[in-house]
XYZ file of C-alpha atoms in Angstrom:
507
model
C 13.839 -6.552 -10.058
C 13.422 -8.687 -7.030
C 11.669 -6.777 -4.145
C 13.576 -6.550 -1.514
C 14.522 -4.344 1.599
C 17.869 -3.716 3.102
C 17.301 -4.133 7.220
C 20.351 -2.765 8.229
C 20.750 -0.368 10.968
C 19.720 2.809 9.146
C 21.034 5.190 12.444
C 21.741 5.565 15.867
C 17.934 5.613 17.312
C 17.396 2.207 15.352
C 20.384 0.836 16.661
C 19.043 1.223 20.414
C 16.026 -0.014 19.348
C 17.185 -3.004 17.778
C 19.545 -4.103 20.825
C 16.293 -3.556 22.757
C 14.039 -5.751 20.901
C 16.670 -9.203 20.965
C 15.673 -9.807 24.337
C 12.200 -9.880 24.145
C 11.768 -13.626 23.815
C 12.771 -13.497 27.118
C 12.024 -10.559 28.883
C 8.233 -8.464 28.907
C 8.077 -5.917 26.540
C 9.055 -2.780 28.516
C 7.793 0.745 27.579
C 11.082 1.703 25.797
C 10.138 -0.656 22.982
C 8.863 0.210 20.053
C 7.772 -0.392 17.000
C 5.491 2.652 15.442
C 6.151 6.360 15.936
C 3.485 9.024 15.046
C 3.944 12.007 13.392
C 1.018 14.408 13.111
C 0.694 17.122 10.228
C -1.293 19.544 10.066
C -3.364 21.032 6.544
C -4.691 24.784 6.985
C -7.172 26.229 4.959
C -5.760 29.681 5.024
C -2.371 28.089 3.789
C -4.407 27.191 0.856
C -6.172 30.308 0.383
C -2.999 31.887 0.466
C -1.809 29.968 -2.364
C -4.858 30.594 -4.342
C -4.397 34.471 -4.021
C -0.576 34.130 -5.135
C 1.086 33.809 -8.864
C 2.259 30.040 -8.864
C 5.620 29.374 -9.668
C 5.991 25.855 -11.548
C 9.757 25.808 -11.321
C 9.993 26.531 -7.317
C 9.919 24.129 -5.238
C 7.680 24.570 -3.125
C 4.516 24.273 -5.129
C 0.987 23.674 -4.458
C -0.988 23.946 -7.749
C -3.947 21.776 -7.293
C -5.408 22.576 -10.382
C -6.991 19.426 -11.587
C -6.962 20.144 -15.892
C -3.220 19.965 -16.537
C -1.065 20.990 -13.347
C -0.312 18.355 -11.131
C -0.602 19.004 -6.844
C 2.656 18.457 -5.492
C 3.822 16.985 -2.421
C 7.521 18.321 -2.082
C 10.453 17.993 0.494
C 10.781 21.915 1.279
C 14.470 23.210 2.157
C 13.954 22.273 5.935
C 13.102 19.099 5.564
C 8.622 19.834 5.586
C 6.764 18.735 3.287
C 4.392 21.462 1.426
C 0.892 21.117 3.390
C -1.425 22.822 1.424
C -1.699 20.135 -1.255
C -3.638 17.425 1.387
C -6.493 17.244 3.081
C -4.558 15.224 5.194
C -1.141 13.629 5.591
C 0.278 11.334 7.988
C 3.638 9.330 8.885
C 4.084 5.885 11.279
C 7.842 5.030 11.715
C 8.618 1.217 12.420
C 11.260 -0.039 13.786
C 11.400 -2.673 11.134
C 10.303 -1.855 7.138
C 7.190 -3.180 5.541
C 8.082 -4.361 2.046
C 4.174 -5.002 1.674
C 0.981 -3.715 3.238
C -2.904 -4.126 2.097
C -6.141 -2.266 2.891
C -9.545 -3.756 4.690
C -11.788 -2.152 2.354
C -14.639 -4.562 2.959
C -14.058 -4.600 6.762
C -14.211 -0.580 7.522
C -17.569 0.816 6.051
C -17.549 4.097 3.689
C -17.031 7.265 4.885
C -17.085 10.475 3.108
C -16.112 12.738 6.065
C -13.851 13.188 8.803
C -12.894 11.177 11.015
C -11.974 8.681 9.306
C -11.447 4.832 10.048
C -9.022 2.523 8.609
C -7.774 -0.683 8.741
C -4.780 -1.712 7.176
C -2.227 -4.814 7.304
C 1.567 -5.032 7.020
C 4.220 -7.398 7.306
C 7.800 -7.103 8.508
C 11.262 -7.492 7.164
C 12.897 -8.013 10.576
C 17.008 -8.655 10.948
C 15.685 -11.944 12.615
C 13.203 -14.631 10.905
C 11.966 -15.087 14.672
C 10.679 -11.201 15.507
C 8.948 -10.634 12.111
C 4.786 -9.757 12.228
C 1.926 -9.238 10.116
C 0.351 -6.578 11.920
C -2.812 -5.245 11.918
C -3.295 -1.440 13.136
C -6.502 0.823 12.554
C -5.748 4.741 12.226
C -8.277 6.758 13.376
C -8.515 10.483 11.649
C -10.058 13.844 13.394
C -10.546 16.558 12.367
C -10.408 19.856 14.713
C -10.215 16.955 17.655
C -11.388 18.098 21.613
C -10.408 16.018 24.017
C -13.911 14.527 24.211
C -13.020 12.929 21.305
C -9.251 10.985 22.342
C -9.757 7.614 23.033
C -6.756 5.969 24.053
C -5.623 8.181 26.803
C -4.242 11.304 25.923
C -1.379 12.488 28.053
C -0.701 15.845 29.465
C 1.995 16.285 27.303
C -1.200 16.036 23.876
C -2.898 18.483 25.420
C -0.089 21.215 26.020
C 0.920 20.525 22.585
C -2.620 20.749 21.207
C -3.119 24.532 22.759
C 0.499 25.477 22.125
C -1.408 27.449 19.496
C -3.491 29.751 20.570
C -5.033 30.787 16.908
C -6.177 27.058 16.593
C -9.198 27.705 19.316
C -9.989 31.191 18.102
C -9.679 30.526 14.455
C -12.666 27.908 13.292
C -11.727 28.065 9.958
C -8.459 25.815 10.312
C -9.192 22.442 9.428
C -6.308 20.390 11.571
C -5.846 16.845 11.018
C -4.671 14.158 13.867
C -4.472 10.796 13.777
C -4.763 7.899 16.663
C -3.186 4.693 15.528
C -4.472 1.508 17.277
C -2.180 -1.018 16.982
C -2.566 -4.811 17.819
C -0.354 -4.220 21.125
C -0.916 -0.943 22.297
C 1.505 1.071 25.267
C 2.113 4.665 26.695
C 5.248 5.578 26.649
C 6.320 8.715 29.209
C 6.052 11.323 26.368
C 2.459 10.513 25.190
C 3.403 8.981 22.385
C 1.504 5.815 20.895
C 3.738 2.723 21.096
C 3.602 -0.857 19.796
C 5.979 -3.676 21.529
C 8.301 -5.348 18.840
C 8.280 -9.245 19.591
C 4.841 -9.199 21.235
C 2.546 -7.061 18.880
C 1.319 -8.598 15.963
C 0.724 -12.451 14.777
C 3.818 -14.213 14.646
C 5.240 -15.197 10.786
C 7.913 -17.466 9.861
C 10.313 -15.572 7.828
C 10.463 -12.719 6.260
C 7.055 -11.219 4.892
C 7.389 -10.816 0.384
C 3.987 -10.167 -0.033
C 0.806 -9.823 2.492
C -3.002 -9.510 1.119
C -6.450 -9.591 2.824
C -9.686 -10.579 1.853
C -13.418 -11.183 2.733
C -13.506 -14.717 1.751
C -17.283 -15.070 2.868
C -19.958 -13.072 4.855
C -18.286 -13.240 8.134
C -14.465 -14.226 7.406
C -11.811 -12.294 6.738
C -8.437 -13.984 5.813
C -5.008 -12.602 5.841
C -2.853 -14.551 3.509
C 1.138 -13.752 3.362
C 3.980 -14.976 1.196
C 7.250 -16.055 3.558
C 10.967 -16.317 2.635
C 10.491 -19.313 3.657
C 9.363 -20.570 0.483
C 5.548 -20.870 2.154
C 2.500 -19.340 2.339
C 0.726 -18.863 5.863
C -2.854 -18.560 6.185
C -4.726 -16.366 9.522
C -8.314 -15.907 10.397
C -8.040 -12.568 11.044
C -11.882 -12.135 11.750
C -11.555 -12.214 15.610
C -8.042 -10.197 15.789
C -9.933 -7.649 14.171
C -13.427 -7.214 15.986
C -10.363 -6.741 19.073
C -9.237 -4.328 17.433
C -11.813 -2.535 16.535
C -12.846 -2.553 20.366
C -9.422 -2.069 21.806
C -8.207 0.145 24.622
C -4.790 1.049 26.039
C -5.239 -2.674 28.015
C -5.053 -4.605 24.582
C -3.144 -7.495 24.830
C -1.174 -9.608 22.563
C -2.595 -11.257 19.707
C -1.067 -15.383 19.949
C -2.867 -16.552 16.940
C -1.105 -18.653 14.744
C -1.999 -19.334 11.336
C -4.541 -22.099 10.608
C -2.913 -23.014 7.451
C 0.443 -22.907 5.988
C 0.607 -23.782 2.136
C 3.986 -25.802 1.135
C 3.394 -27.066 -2.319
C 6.249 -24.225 -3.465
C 9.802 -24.885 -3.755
C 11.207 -21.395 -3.180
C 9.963 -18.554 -2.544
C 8.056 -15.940 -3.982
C 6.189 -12.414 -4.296
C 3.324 -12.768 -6.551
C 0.125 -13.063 -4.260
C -3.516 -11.837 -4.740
C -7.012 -13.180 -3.726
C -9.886 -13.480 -6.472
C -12.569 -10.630 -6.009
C -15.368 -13.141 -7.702
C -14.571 -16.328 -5.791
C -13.250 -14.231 -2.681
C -11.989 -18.229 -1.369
C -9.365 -18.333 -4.652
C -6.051 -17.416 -3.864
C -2.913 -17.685 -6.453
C 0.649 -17.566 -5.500
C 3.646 -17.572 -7.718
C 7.551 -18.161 -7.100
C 10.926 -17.289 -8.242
C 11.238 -20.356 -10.275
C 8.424 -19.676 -12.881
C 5.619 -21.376 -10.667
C 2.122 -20.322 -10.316
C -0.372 -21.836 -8.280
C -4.242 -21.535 -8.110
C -6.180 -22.966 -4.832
C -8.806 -22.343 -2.754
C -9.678 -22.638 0.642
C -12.457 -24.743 2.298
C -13.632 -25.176 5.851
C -12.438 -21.895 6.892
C -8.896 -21.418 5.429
C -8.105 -25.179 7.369
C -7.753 -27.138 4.022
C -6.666 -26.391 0.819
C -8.303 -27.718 -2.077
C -8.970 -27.297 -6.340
C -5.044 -26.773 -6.528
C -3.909 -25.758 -10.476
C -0.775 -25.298 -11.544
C 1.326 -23.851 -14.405
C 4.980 -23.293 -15.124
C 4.574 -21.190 -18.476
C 6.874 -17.964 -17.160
C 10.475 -18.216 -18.175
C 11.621 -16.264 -15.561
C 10.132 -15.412 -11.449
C 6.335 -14.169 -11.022
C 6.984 -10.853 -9.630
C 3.306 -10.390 -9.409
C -0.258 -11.425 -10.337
C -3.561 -9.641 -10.384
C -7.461 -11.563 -11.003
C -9.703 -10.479 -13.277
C -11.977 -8.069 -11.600
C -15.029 -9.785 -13.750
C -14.019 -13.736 -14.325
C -13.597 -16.506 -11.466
C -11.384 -18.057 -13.565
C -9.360 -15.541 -15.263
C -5.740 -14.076 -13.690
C -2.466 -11.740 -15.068
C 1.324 -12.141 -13.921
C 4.431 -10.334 -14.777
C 7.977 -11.275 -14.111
C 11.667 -11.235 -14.780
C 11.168 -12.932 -18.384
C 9.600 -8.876 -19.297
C 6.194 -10.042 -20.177
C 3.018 -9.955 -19.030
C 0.496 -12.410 -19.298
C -3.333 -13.500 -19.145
C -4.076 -17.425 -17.795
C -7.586 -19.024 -17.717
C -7.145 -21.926 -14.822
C -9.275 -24.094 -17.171
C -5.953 -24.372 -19.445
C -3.104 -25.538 -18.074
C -0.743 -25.677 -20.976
C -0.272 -21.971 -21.626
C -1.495 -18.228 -21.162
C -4.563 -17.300 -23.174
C -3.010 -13.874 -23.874
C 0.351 -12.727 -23.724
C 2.586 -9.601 -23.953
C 6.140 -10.965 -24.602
C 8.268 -7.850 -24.625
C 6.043 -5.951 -22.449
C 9.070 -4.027 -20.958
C 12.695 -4.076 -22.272
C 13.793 -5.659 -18.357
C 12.122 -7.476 -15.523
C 8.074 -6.571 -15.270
C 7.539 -5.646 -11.042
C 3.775 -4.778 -10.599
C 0.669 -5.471 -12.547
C -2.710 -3.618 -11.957
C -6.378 -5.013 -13.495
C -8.731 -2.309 -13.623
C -10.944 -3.259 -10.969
C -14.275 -1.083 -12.519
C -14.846 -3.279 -15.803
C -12.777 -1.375 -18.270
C -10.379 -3.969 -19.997
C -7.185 -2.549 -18.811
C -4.091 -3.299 -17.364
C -1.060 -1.012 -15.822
C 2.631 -2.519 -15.670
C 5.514 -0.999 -14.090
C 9.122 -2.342 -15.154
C 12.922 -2.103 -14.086
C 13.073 -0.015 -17.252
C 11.087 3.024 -15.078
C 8.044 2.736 -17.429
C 4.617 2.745 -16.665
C 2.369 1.217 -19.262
C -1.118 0.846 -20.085
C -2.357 -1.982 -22.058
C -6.081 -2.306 -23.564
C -6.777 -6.305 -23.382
C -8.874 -5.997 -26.501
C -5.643 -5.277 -28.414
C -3.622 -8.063 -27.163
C -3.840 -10.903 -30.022
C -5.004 -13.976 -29.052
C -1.817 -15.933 -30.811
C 0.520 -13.546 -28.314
C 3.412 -11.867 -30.206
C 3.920 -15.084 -33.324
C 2.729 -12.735 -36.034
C 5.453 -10.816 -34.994
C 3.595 -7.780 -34.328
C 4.241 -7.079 -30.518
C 0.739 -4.994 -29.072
C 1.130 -1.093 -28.506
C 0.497 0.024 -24.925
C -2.190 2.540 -25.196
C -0.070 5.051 -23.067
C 3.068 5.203 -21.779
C 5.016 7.402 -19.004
C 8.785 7.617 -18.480
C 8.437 10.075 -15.673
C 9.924 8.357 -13.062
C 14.144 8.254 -12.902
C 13.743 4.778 -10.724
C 12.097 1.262 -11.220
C 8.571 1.251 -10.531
C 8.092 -0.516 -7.605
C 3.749 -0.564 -6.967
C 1.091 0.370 -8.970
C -2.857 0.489 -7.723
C -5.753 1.705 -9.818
C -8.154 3.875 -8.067
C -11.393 2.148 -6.505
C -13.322 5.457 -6.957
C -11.798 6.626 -9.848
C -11.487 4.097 -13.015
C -9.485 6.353 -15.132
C -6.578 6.900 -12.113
C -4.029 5.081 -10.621
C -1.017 5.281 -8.403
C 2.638 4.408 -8.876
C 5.107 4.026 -6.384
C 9.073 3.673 -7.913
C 12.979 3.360 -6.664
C 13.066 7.252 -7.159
C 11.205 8.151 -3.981
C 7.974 9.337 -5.151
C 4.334 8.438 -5.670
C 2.400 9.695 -8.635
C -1.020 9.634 -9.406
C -2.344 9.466 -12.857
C -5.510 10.275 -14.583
C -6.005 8.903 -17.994
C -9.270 11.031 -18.960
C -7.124 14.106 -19.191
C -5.579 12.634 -22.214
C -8.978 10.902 -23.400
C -7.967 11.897 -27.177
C -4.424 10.922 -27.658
C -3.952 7.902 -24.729
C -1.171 6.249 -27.170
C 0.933 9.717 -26.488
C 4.043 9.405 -24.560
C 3.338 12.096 -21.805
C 2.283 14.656 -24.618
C 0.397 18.140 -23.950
C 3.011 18.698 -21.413
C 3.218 21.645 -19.330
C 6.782 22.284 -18.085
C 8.774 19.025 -16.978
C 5.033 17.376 -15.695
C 2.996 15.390 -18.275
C -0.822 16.566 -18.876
C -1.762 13.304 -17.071
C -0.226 13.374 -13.851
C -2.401 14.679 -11.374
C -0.322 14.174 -7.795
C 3.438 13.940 -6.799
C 4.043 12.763 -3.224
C 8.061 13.303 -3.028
C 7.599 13.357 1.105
C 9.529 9.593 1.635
C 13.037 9.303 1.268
C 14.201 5.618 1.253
C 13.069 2.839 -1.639
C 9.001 3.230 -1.581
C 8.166 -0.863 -2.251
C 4.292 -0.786 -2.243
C 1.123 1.679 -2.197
C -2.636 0.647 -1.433
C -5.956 2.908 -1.789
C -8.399 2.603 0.979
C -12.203 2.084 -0.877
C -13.638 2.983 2.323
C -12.261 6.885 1.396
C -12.238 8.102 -1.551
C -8.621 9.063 -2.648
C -7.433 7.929 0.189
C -3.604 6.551 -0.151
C -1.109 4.655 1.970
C 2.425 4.146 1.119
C 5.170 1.749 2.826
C 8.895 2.429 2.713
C 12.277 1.590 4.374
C 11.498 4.588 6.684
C 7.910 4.053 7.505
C 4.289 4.063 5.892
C 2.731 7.427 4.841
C -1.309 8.093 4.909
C -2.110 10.895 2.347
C -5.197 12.347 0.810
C -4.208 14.815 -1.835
C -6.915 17.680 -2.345
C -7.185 17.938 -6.143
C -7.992 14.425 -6.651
């Protein structure tokens, strides 16, 4: 499935803000522009205790059974159009003007935290209408919990505080534990409601094209890289290490960020969505096209030069996505549109080490390497099926003694394609899924520790025993999901209509 986003005009409030934003190259960005619109939810403890006091009905819809063994903590669209609450610790939503198809976590940039608030930085890139007014940008979401006004950075308005006190059990009632978030954007404006705002054409550093596929990393002490794949059949390169230490000290006066990147990779012929950065030799990056390509480079002199460039051309069909070994420098998996997935070792150039040839019974999307040491791998297909494979049990000779390798679980829970998958950084027995059907699972393999080559058995109603969370909050095509190390369970989701920030409370 190739992963794409449909940028049309989705309704009338993106249509004004779309015949706003073709100007801006130019005109100054004026304080009806935007690009990011905050939503604030709030989690109460006495909902909770509420629910704990109350016979749980499985088949209703609005259910919050958090109960960790074999129900699974569900975040579900009520009737009005609210999501159930009691389920997270804390939930937020950031509308853009223009989707995300990919976004990424700095996990080695934000330090850990185990309480509230909480700060995180994330990247994203744009699928904007035109090549010219698409951005990676970099934002940092600050979390509070019960938040005074001692606490607001970025100029609260009147307008925050009348809405803060509207309830007057919140001050009265200490037991509430409400949840707000700031967003700090990489062009940051008030708008006349309050309201947090980030100028479209200005904000963010500029990217030719279209963004497929944007990671990060900590490439040495001091660096951090941002490295995103184009529809322009290239692969641009940013120093991000200033943009963020700006960030991270920004105010309401932040100005535009006009870096460019410092080096744009070309060696592809078309484009592509596989992308991921080595976590053992943090300065390895591999990139792989639509054509069957995959490339492995490094970086030298500060992302400036490119250099140790390997390539292959053993997939039959486009590299929808690759993930390094967690453990080996020299060691990476793809997937792709010819259903398999595969091991390489850069030191042979000929073929894949390992191989799974009929992995799925369509086009492979996502691949996740267990990044704690435990030799497995999760794929996610067009065929809706999420499967875990133990690398041990992949022969060496791939599938030519005609005995094709057993996933060692498999879930056909979700009605779509799956679209992301992440394993846990806290957690090496869970991961997250993201699919077509407009949900986000998260599964936990230990609660099947006896019978992992099941298919979803020991269920309980129409939820399999492993399947801890169901986030069903987004409504338009979900395309990728990242953890946040820096929190433990902490989730972020990107879709057509905005990113979500979630942590579930039964994880």
């Amino acid at each position: 499935m190739r992963s794409e986003l449909n940028t049309g005009d989705t309704g009338d409030e993106d249509d004004d803000d779309n015949e706003e934003v073709g100007n801006e190259e130019d005109d100054e960005v004026s304080d009806t522009e935007d690009i990011i619109h905050e939503e604030y939810h709030e989690s109460s403890s006495d909902q909770v205790d509420e629910n704990d006091n109350e016979d749980v009905d499985t088949s209703t819809a609005n259910e919050g059974v958090t109960n960790r063994e074999n129900k699974a903590g569900r975040g579900v669209q009520l009737k009005d159009g609210e999501l159930d609450m009691s389920v997270y610790d804390l939930f937020r939503t950031m509308k853009l003007s223009w989707p995300c198809l990919s976004v990424d976590a700095f996990g080695s940039f934000d330090p850990v935290q185990h309480k509230s608030p909480y700060t995180l930085t994330f990247v994203a890139g744009s699928q904007a209408d035109k090549d010219k007014e698409n951005r990676i940008y970099l934002f940092k979401c600050r979390s509070f919990a019960k938040k005074t006004q001692s606490e607001v950075e970025f100029g609260e308005t009147e307008n925050d505080s009348d809405s803060s006190s509207s309830d007057e059990d919140d001050e009265s009632d200490a037991d509430i534990n409400t949840t707000e978030d700031d967003v700090v954007p990489n062009k940051k404006q008030k708008t006349s409601n309050g309201e947090s705002k980030m100028g479209e054409g200005s904000g963010g550093l500029k990217h030719d094209g279209c963004c497929n596929r944007v990671r990060q990393s900590k490439v040495n002490k001091d660096t951090f890289m941002v490295a995103s794949w184009s529809s322009k059949a290239v692969v641009s390169l940013y120093n991000v290490t200033a943009s963020l230490k700006r960030l991270d000290a920004s105010s309401s006066s932040y100005e535009t960020d006009p870096q460019t990147p410092v080096k744009v990779y070309t060696a592809h012929s078309t484009e592509g969505y596989g992308l991921d950065w080595s976590p053992v030799s943090t300065n390895q990056i591999a990139s792989g096209d639509c054509s069957g390509n995959l490339h492995v480079w490094e970086l030298a002199d500060e992302g400036s030069r490119v250099s140790n460039v390997c390539k292959f051309s053993g997939s039959r069909g486009s590299v929808e996505d690759i993930q390094w070994s967690p453990a080996e420098s020299t060691v990476l998996s793809t997937c792709g549109t010819d259903s398999a997935v595969r091991i390489w070792d850069k030191r042979t150039l000929t073929k894949s080490m390992l191989s799974v040839d009929r992995a799925h019974s369509s086009d492979v999307n996502v691949i996740g390497w267990n990044p704690q040491g435990d030799p497995f791998i999760v794929s996610g297909g067009d065929d809706c099926q999420l499967k875990v494979w133990d690398l041990r049990q992949i022969s060496k000779s791939g599938n030519s003694s005609g005995c094709s390798p057993v996933p060692v679980a498999q879930f056909g829970f979700h009605k779509g394609p799956i679209t992301s998958v992440k394993w846990n950084p806290n957690e090496s027995t869970q991961f997250a899924a993201s699919s077509d059907d407009n949900t986000v699972s998260i599964w936990d393999l230990s609660l099947e520790r006896d019978n992992l080559s099941s298919s979803a058995d020991g269920e309980e109603g129409d939820l399999p025993a492993q399947l801890l969370f169901l986030h069903e909050g987004q409504q338009t095509l979900i395309k990728e999901l990242t953890w946040h190390k820096s929190v433990a369970h902490m989730l972020l989701s990107s879709a057509e209509d905005g990113l979500h920030l979630l942590l579930p409370n039964n994880l």
